[in-house]
Tab-separated table of N, CA, C and O in Angstrom:
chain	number	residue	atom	x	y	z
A	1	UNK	N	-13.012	-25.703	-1.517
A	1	UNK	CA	-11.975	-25.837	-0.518
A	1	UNK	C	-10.607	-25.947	-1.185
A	1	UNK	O	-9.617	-25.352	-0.758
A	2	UNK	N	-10.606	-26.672	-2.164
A	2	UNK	CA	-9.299	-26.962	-2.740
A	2	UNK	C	-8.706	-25.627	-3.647
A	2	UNK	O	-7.565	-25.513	-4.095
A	3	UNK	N	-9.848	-24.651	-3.775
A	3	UNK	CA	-9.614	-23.447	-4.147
A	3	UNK	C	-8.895	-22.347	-3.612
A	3	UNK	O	-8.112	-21.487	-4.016
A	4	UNK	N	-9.574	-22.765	-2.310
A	4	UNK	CA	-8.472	-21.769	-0.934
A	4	UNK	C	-7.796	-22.289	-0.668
A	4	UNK	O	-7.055	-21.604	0.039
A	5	UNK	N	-7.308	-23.638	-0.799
A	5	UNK	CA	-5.621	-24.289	-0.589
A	5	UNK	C	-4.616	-23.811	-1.604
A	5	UNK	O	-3.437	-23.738	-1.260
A	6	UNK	N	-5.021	-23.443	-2.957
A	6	UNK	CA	-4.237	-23.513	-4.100
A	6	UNK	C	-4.071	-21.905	-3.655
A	6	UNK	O	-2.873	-21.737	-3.428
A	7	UNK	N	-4.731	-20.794	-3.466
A	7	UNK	CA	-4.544	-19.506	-3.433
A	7	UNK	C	-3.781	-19.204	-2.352
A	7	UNK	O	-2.755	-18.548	-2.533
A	8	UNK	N	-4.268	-19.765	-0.622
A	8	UNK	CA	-2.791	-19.968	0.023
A	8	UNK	C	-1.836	-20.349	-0.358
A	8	UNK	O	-0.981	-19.499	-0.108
A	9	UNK	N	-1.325	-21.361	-0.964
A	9	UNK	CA	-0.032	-21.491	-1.186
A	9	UNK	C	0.538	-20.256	-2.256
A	9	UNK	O	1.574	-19.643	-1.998
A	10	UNK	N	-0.135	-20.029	-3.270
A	10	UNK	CA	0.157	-18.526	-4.192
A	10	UNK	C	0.513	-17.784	-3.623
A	10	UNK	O	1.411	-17.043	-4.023
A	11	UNK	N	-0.108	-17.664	-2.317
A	11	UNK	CA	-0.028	-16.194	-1.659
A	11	UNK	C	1.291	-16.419	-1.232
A	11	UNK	O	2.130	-15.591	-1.587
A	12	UNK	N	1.780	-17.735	-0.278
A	12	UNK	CA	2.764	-17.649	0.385
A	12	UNK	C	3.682	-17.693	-0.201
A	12	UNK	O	4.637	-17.018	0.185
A	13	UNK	N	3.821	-18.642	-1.590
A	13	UNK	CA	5.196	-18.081	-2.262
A	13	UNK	C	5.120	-16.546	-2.782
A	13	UNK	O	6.252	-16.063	-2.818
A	14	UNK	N	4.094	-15.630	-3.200
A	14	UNK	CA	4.086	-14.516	-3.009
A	14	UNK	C	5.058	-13.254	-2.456
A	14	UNK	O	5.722	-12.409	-3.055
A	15	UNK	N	4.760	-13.604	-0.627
A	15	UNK	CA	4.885	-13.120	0.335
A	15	UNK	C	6.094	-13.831	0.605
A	15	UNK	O	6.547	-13.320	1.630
A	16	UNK	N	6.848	-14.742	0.220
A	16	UNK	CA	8.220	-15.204	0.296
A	16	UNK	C	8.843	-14.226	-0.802
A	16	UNK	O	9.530	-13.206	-0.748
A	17	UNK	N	8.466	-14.759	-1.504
A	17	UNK	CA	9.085	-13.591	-3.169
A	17	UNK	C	9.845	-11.838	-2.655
A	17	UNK	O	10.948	-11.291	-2.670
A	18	UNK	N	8.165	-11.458	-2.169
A	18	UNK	CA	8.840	-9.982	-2.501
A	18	UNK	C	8.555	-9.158	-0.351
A	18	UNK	O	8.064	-8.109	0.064
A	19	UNK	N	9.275	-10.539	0.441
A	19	UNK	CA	9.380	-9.976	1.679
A	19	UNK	C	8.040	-9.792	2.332
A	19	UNK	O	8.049	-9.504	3.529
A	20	UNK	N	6.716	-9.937	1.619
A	20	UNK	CA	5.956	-9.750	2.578
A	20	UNK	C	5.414	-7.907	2.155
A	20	UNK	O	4.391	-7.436	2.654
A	21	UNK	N	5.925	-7.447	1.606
A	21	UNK	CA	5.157	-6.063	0.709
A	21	UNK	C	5.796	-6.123	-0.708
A	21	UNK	O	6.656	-6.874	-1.167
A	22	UNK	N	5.235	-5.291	-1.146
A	22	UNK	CA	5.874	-4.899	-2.720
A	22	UNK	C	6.948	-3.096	-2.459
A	22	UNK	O	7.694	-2.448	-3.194
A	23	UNK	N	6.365	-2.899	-0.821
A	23	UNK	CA	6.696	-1.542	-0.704
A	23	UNK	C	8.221	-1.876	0.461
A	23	UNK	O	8.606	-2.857	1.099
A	24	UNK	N	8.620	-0.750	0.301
A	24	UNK	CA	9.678	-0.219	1.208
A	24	UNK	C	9.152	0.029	3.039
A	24	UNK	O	8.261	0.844	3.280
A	25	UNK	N	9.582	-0.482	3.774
A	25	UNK	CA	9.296	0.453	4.887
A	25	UNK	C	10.762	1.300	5.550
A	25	UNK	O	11.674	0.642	6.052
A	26	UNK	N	10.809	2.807	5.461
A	26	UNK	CA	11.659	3.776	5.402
A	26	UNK	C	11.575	3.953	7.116
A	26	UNK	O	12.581	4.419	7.650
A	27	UNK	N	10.253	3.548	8.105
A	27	UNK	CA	10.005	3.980	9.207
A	27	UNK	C	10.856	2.977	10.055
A	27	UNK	O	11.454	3.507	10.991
A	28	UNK	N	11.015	1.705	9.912
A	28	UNK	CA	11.613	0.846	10.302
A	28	UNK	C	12.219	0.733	11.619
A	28	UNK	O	13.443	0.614	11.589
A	29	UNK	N	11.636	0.740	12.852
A	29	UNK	CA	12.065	1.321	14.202
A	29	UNK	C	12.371	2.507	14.553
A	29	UNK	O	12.325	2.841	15.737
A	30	UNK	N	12.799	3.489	13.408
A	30	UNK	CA	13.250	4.863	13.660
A	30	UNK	C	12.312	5.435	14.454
A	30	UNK	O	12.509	5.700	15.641
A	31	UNK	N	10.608	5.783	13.465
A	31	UNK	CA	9.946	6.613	14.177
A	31	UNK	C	8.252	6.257	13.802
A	31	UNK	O	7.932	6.008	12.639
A	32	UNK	N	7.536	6.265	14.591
A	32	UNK	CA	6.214	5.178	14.135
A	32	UNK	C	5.525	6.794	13.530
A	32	UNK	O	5.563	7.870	14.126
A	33	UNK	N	5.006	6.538	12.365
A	33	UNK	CA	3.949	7.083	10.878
A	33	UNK	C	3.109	6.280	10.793
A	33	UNK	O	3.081	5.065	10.994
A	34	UNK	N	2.021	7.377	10.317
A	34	UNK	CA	0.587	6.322	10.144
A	34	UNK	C	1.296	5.929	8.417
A	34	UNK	O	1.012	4.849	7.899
A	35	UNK	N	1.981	6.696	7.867
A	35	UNK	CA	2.338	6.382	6.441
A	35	UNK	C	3.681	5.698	6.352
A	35	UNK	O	4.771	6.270	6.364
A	36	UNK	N	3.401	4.044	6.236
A	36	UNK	CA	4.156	3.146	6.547
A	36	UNK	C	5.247	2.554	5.523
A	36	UNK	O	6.159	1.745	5.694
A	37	UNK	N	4.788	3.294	4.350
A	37	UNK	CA	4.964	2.445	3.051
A	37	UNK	C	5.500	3.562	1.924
A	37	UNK	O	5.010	4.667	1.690
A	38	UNK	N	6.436	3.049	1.419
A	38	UNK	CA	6.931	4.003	0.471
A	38	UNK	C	7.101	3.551	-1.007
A	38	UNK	O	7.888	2.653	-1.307
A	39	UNK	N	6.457	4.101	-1.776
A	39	UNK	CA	6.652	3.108	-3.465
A	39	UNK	C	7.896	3.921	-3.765
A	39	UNK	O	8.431	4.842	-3.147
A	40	UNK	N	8.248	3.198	-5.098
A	40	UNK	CA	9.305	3.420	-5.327
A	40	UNK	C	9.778	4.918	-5.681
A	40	UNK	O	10.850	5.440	-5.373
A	41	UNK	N	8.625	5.519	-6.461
A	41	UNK	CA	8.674	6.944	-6.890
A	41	UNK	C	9.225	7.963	-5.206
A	41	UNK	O	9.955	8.954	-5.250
A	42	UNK	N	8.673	7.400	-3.977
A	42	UNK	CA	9.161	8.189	-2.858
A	42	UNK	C	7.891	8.527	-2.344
A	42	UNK	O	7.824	8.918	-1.179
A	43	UNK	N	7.019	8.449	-2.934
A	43	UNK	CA	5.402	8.718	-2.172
A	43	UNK	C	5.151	7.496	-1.229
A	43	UNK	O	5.363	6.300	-1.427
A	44	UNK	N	4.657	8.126	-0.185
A	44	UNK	CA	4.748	7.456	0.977
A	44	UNK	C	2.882	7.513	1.276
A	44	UNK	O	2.090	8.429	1.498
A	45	UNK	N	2.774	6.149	1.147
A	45	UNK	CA	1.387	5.807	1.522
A	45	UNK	C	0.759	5.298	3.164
A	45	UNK	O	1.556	4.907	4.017
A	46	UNK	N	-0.175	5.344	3.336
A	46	UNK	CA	-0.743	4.504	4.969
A	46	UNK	C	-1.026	3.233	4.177
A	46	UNK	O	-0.126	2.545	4.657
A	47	UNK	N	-1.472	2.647	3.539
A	47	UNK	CA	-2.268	1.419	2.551
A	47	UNK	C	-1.255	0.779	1.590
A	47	UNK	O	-0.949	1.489	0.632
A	48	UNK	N	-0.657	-0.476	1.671
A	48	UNK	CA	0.059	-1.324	0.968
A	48	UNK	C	-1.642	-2.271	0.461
A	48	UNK	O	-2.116	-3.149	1.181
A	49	UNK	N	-2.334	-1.793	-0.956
A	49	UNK	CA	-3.318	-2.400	-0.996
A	49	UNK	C	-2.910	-3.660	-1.976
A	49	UNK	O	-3.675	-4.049	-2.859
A	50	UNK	N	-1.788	-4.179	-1.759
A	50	UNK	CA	-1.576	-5.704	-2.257
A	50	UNK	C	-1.722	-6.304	-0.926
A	50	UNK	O	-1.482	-7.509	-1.002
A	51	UNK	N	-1.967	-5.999	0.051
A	51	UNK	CA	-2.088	-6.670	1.547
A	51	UNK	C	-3.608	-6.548	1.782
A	51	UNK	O	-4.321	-5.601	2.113
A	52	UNK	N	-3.862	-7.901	1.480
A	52	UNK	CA	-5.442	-7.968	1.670
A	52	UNK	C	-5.928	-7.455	3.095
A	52	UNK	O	-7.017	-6.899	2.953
A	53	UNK	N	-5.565	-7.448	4.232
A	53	UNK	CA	-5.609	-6.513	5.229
A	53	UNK	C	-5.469	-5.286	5.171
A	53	UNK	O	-6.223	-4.607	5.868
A	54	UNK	N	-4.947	-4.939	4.730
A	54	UNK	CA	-4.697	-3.376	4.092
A	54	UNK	C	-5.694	-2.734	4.119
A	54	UNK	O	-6.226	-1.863	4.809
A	55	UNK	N	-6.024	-3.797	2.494
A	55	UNK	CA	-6.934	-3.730	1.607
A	55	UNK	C	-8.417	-3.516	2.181
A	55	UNK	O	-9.249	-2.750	1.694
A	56	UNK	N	-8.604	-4.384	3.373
A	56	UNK	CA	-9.803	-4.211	3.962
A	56	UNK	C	-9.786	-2.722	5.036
A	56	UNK	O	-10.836	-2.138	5.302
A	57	UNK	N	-8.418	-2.258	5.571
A	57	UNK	CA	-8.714	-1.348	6.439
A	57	UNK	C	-8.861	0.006	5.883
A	57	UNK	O	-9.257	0.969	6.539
A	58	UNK	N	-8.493	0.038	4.528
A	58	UNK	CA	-8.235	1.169	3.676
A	58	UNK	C	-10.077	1.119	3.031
A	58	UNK	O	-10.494	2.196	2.604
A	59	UNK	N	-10.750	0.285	3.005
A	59	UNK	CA	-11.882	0.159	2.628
A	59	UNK	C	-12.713	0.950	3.543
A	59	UNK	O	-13.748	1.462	3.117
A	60	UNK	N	-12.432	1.060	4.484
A	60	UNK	CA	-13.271	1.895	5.913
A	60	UNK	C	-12.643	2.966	5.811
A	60	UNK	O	-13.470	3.837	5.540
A	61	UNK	N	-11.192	3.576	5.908
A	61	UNK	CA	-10.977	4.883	6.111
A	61	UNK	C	-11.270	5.770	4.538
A	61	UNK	O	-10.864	5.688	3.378
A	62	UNK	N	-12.304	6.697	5.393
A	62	UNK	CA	-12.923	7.794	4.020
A	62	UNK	C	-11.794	9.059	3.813
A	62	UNK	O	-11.439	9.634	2.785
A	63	UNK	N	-11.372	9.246	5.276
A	63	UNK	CA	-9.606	10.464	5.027
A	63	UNK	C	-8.914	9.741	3.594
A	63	UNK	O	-8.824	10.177	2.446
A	64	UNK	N	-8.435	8.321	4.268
A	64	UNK	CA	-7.781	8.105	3.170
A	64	UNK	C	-7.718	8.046	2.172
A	64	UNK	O	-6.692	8.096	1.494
A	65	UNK	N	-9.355	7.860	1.645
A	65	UNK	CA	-9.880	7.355	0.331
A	65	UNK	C	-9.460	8.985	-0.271
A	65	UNK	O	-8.606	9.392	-1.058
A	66	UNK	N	-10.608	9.688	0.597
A	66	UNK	CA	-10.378	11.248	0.034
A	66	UNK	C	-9.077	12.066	-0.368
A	66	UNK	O	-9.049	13.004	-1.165
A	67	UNK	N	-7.702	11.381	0.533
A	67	UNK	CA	-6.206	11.783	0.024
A	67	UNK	C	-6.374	11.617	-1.156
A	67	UNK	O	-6.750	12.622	-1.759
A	68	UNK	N	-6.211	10.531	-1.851
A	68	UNK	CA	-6.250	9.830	-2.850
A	68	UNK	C	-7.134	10.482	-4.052
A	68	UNK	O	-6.755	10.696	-5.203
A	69	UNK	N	-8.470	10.751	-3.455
A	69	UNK	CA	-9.251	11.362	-5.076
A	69	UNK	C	-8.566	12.906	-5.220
A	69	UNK	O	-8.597	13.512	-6.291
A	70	UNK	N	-7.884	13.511	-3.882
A	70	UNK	CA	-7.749	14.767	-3.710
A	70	UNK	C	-6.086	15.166	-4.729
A	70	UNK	O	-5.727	16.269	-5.142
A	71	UNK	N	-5.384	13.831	-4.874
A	71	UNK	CA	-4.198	13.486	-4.918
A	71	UNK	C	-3.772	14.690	-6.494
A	71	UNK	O	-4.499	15.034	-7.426
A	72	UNK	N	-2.853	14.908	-6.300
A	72	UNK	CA	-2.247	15.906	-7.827
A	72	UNK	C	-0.843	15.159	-8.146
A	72	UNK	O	-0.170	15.357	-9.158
A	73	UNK	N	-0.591	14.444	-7.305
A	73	UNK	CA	1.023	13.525	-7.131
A	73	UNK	C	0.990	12.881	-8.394
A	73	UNK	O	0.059	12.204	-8.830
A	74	UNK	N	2.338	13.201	-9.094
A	74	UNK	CA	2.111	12.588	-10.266
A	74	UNK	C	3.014	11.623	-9.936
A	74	UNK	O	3.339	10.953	-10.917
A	75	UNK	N	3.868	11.105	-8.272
A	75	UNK	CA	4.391	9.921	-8.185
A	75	UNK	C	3.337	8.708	-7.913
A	75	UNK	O	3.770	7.559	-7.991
A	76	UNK	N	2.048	8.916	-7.614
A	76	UNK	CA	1.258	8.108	-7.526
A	76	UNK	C	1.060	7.162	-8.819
A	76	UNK	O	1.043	5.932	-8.767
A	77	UNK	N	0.939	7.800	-9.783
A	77	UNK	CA	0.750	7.579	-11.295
A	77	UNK	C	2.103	6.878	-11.163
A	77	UNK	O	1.981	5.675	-10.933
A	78	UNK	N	3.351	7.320	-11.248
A	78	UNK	CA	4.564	6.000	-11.367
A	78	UNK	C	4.281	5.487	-10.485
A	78	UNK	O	3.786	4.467	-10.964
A	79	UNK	N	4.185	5.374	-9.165
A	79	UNK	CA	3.710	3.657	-8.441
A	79	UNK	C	3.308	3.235	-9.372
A	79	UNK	O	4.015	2.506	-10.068
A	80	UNK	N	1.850	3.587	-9.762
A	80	UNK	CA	1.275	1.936	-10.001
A	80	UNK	C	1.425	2.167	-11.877
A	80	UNK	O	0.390	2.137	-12.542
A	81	UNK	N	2.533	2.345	-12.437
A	81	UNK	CA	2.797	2.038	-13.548
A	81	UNK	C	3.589	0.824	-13.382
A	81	UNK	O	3.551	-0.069	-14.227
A	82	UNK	N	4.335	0.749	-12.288
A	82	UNK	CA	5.236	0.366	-11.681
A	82	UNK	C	4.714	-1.091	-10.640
A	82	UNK	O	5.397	-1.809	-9.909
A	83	UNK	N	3.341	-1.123	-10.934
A	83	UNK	CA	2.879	-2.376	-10.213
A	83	UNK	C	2.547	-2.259	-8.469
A	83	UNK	O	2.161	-3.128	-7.687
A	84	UNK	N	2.857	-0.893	-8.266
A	84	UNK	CA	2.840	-1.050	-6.765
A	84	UNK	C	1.633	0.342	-6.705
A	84	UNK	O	1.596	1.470	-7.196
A	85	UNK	N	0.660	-0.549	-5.745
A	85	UNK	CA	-0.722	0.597	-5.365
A	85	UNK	C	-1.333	0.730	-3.770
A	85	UNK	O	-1.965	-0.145	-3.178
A	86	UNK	N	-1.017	1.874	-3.332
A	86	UNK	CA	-0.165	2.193	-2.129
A	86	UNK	C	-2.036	3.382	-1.842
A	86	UNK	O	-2.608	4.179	-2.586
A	87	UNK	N	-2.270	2.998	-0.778
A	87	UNK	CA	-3.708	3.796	-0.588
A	87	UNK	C	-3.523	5.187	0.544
A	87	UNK	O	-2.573	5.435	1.288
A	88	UNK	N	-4.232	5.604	0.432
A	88	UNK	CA	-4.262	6.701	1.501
A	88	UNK	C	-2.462	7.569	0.920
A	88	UNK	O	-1.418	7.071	1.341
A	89	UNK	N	-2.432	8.582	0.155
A	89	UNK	CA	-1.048	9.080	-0.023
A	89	UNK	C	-1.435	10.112	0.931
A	89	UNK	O	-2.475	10.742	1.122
A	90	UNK	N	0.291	10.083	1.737
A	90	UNK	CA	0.689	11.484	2.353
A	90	UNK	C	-0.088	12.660	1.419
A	90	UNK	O	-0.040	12.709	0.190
A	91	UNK	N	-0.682	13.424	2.141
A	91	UNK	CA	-0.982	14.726	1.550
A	91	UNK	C	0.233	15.475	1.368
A	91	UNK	O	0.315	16.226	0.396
A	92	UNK	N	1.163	15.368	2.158
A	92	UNK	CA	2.670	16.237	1.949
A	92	UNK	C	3.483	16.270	1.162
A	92	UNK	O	4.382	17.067	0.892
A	93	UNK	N	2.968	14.854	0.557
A	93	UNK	CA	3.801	14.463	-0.991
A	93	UNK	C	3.787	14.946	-2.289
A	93	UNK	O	4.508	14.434	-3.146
């Protein structure tokens, strides 16, 4: 128990730290995208998988998984040199 008290609080200074993503959101009331999230390189993902929710919904979608093995984006590769790992990439990217 005192294990999941100490990791909540991690999380929440976390999620104070860096806003609650590590990613950009570019959609921001303008115009609703299933690809919500933008790393820094400009590749625009559906999956912020530092969001343990994410993390779990990106675990079920097989499209997304398959973007991803299908992926040739060599901005994917700078995301996560870059610390940020962003699931399901735009195929358009």
């Amino acid at each position: 128990m005192k294990f999941l008290a100490k990791a909540a609080a991690v999380l929440l200074v976390t999620v104070s730290l860096f806003g609650g993503s590590l990613f950009d959101n570019p959609y921001d009331g303008e115009k609703k995208s299933e690809y919500k999230y933008e790393g820094s390189s400009g590749a625009h993902y559906k999956y912020d998988l530092s969001d343990p929710s994410d993390r779990i919904e990106y675990s079920t979608d097989l499209d997304a998984q398959m973007n991803d093995k299908m992926s040739v984006s060599p901005n994917r590769d700078l995301d996560r040199q870059m610390g940020q790992f962003g699931g399901g990439i735009d195929p358009n990217d």
